[in-house]
Short mmCIF file of C-alpha atoms in Angstrom, two decimals:
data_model
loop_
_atom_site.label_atom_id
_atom_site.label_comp_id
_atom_site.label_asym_id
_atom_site.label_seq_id
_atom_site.Cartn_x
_atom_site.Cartn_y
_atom_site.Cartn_z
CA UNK A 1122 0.00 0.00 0.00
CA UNK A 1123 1.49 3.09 -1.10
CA UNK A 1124 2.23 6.01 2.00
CA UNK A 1125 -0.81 8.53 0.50
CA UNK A 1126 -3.03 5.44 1.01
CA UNK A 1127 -2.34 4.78 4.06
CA UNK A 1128 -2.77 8.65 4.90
CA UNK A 1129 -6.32 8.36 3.71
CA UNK A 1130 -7.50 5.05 5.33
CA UNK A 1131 -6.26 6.26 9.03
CA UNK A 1132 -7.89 9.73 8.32
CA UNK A 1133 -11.16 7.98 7.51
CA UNK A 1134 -10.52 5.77 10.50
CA UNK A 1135 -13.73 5.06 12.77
CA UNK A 1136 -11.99 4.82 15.74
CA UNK A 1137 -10.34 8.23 15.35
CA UNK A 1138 -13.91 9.73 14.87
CA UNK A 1139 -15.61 8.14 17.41
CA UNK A 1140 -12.48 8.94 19.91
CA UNK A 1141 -12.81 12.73 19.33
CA UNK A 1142 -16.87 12.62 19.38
CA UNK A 1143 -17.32 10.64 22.90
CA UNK A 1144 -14.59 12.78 25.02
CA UNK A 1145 -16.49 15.55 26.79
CA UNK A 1146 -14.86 18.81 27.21
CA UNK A 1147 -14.62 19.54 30.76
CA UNK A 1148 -16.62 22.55 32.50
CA UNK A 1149 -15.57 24.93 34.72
CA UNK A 1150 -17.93 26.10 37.32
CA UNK A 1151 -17.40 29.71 38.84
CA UNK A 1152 -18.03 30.84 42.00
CA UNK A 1153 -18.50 34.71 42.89
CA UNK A 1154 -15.04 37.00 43.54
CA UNK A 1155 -15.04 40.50 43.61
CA UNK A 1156 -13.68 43.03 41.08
CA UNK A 1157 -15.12 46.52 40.01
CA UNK A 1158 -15.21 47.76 36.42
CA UNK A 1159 -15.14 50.90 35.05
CA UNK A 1160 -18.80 51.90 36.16
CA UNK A 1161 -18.31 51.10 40.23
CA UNK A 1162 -20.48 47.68 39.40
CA UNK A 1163 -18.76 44.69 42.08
CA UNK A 1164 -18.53 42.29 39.62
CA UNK A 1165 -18.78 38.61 40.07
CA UNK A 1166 -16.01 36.21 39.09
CA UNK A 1167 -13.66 34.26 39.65
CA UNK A 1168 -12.90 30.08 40.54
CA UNK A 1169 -16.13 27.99 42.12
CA UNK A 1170 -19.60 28.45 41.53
CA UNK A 1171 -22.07 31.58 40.43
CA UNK A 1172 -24.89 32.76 41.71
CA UNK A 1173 -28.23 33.45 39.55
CA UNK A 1174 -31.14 35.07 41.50
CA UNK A 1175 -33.11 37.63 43.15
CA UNK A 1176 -30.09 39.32 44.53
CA UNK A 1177 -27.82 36.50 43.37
CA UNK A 1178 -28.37 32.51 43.86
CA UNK A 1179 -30.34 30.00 41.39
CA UNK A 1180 -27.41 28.87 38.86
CA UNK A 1181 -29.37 28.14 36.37
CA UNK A 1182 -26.82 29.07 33.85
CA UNK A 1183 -25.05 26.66 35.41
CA UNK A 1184 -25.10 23.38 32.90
CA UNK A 1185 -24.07 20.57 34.98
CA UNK A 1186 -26.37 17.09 34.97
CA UNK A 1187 -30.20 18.25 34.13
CA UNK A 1188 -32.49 15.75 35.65
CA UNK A 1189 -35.00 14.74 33.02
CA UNK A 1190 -37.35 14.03 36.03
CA UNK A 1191 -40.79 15.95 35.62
CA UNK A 1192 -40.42 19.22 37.92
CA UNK A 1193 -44.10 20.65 39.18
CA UNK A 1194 -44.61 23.94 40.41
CA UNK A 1195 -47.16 24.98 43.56
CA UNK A 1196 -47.86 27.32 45.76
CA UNK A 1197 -47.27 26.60 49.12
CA UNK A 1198 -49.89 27.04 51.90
CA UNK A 1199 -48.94 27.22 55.67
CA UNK A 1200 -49.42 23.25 55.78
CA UNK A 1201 -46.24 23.33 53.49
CA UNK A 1202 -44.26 24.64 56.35
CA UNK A 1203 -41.42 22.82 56.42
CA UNK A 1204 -40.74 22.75 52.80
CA UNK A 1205 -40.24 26.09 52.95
CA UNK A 1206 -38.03 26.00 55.96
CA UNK A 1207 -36.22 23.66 54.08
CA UNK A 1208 -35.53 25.77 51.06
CA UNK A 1209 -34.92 28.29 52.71
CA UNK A 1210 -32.26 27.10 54.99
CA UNK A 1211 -30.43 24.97 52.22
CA UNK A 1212 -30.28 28.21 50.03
CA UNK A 1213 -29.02 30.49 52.97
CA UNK A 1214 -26.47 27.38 53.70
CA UNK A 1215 -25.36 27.31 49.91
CA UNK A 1216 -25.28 31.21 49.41
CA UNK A 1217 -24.80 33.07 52.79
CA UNK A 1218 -23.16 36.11 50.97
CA UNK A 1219 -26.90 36.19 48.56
CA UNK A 1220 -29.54 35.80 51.03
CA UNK A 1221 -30.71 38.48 53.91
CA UNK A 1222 -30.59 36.83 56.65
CA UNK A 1223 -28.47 34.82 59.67
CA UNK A 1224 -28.63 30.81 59.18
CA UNK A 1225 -28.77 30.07 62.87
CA UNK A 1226 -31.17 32.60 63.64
CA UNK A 1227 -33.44 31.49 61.35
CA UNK A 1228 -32.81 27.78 61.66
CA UNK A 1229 -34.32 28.88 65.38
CA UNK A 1230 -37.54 29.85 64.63
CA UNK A 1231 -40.51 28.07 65.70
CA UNK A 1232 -43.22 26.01 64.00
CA UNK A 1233 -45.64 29.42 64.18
CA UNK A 1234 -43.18 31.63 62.65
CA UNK A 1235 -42.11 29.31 59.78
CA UNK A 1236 -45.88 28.79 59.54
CA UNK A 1237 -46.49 32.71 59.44
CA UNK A 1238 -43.76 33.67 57.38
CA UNK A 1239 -44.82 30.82 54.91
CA UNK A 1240 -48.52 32.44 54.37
CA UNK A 1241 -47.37 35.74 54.43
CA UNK A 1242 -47.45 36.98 50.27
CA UNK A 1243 -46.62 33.63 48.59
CA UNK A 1244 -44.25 31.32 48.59
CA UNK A 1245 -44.01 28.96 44.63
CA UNK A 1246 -41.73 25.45 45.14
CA UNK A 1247 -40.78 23.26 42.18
CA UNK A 1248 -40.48 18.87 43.04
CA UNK A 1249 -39.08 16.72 41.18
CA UNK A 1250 -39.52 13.15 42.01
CA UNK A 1251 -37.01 12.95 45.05
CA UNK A 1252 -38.62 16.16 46.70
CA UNK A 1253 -38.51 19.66 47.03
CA UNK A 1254 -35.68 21.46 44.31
CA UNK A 1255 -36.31 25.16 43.90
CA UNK A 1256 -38.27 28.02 45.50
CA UNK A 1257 -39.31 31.56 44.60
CA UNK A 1258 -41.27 34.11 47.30
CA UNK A 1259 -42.95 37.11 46.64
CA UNK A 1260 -44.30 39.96 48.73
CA UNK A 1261 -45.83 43.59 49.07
CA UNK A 1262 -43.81 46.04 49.92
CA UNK A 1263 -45.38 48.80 52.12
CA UNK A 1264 -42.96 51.49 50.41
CA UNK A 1265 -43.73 50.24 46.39
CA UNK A 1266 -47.26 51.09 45.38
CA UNK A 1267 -48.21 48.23 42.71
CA UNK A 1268 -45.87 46.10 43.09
CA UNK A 1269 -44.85 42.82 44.38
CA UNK A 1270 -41.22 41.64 45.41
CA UNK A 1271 -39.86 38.81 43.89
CA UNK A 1272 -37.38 37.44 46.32
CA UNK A 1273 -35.61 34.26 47.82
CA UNK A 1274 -35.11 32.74 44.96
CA UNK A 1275 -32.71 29.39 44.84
CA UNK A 1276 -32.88 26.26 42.99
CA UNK A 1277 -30.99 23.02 43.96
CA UNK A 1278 -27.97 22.11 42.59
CA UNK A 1279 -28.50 19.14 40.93
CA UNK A 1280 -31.52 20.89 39.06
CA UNK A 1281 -30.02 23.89 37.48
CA UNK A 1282 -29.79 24.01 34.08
CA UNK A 1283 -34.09 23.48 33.56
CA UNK A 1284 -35.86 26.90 33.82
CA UNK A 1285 -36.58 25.78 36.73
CA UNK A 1286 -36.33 29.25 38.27
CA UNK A 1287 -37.97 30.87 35.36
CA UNK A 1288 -40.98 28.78 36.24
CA UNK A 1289 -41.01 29.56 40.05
CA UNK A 1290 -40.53 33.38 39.12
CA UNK A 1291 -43.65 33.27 36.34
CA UNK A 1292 -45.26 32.14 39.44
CA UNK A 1293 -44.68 34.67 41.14
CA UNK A 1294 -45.72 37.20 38.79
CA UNK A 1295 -48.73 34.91 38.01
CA UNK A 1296 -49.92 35.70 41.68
CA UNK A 1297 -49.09 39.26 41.54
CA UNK A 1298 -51.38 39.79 38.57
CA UNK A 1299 -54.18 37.92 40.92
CA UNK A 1300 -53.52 40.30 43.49
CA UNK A 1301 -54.26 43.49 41.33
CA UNK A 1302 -50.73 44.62 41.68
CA UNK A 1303 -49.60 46.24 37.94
CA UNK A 1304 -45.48 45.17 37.93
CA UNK A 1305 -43.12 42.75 39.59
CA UNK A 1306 -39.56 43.82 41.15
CA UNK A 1307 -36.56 42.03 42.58
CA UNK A 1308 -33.51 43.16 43.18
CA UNK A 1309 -29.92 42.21 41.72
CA UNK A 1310 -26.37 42.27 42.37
CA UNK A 1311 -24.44 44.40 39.70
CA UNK A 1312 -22.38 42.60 37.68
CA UNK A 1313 -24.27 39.19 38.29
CA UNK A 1314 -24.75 38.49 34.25
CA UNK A 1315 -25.81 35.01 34.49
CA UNK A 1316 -28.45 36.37 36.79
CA UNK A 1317 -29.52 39.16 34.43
CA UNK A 1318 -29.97 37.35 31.62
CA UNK A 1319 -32.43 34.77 33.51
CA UNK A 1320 -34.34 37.85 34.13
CA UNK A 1321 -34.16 39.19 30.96
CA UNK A 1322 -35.59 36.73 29.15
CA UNK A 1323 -38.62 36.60 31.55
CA UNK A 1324 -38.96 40.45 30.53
CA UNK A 1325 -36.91 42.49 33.71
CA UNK A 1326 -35.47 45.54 32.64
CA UNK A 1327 -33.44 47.78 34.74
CA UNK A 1328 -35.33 50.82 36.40
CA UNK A 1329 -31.92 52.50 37.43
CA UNK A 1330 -32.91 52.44 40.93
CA UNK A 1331 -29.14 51.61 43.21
CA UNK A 1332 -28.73 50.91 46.61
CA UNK A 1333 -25.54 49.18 48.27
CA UNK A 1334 -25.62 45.37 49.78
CA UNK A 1335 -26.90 46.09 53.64
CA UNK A 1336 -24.11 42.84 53.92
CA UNK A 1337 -21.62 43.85 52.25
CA UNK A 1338 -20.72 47.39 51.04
CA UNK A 1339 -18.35 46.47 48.55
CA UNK A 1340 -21.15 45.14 46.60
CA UNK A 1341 -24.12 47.52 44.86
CA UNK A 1342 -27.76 46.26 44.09
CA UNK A 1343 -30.19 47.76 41.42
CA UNK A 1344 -33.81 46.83 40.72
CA UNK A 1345 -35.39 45.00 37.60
CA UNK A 1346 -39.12 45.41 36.72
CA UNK A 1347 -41.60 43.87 34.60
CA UNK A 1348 -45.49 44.23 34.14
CA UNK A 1349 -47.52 41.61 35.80
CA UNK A 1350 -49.55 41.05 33.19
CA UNK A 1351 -48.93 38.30 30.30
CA UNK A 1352 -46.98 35.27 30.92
#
């Protein structure tokens, strides 16, 4: 067999193909690090993991393993309790730097509080079929005529990558437009993109409205608002 032959048949080889096609490339996940560009935004980067909700959290940019388990969303009721408890502490335990508030405080509270602070506005979960994955709350601000809050937003781990926190935030704005109120607002940490574009695409926009992190000074926070109505 002549040497340009041989060229050909090992370029045509199957086992070369099928060698390239079945090694993965490998991900890197990244976690949030400080640094401030040129408009004073904290912005996040950096090695580890980021954040993607209401003020930081959900990852669902994050593509790791999707489940292809069926996710349902519901509204919780003050029966569903502990799921909320649940969420809420496993998203304050995952993100501390995200979330208002203290992990042993609130892992204190009592049965009536959890209870109390599960009725109070509403609280949307998402299940797969191993249990509770993702939450989204909103409320009504006493200072924001109109509006709701979308806030505490966090979905598991091992189920970003779904929409799942698209879902739980259309839920949200679902029960906002039951409640009469005319536009939904969250708030966001500058320079959190993957976070930005989740909201985006679920119609946010930026109302120029700033206010620094009550945790953490180095970081600034801006609001995103959409209409309640629609879908």
């Amino acid at each position: 067999m002549s040497r340009s032959s041989r060229r050909l048949q090992n370029a045509a080889s199957p086992s070369r193909s099928l060698a390239s096609m079945t090694t993965p490339p490998r991900r890197m996940l990244i976690a949030p690090s400080r640094r401030t560009d040129r408009s004073g935004r904290a912005r996040l980067s950096g090695p580890g993991r980021i954040s993607t909700m209401a003020e930081g959290g959900s990852c669902e940019e994050e593509r790791g393993s999707v489940s292809m388990t069926p996710v349902v969303v519901r509204r919780l009721s003050g029966e569903d309790w502990r799921t909320w408890r649940l969420l809420r502490l496993a998203a304050l335990a995952d993100a501390p730097e995200i979330f208002h508030g203290d992990l042993a405080e609130e892992r204190a509270y009592d049965e009536a509080r959890w209870r109390a602070w599960t009725e109070d506005g509403v609280k949307a979960a998402a299940f797969d079929a191993d249990g509770p994955v993702g939450v989204a709350a909103g409320r009504v601000p006493a200072d924001r005529a109109g509006a709701v809050e979308l806030f505490g937003m966090w979905v598991r781990p091992r189920a970003r990558g779904g929409r799942i926190a698209e879902r739980l935030a259309l839920e949200v704005v679902a029960w906002a437009r039951e409640a009469g109120r005319s536009r939904v607002e969250l708030w966001v940490i500058a320079g959190n993109e993957p976070a930005e574009r989740v909201y985006r695409r679920l119609g946010f926009r930026e109302t120029g409205e700033y206010a620094l992190h009550p945790r953490d000074p180095d970081l600034r926070k801006y609001v995103m608002a959409r209409g309640a109505g629609g879908g």
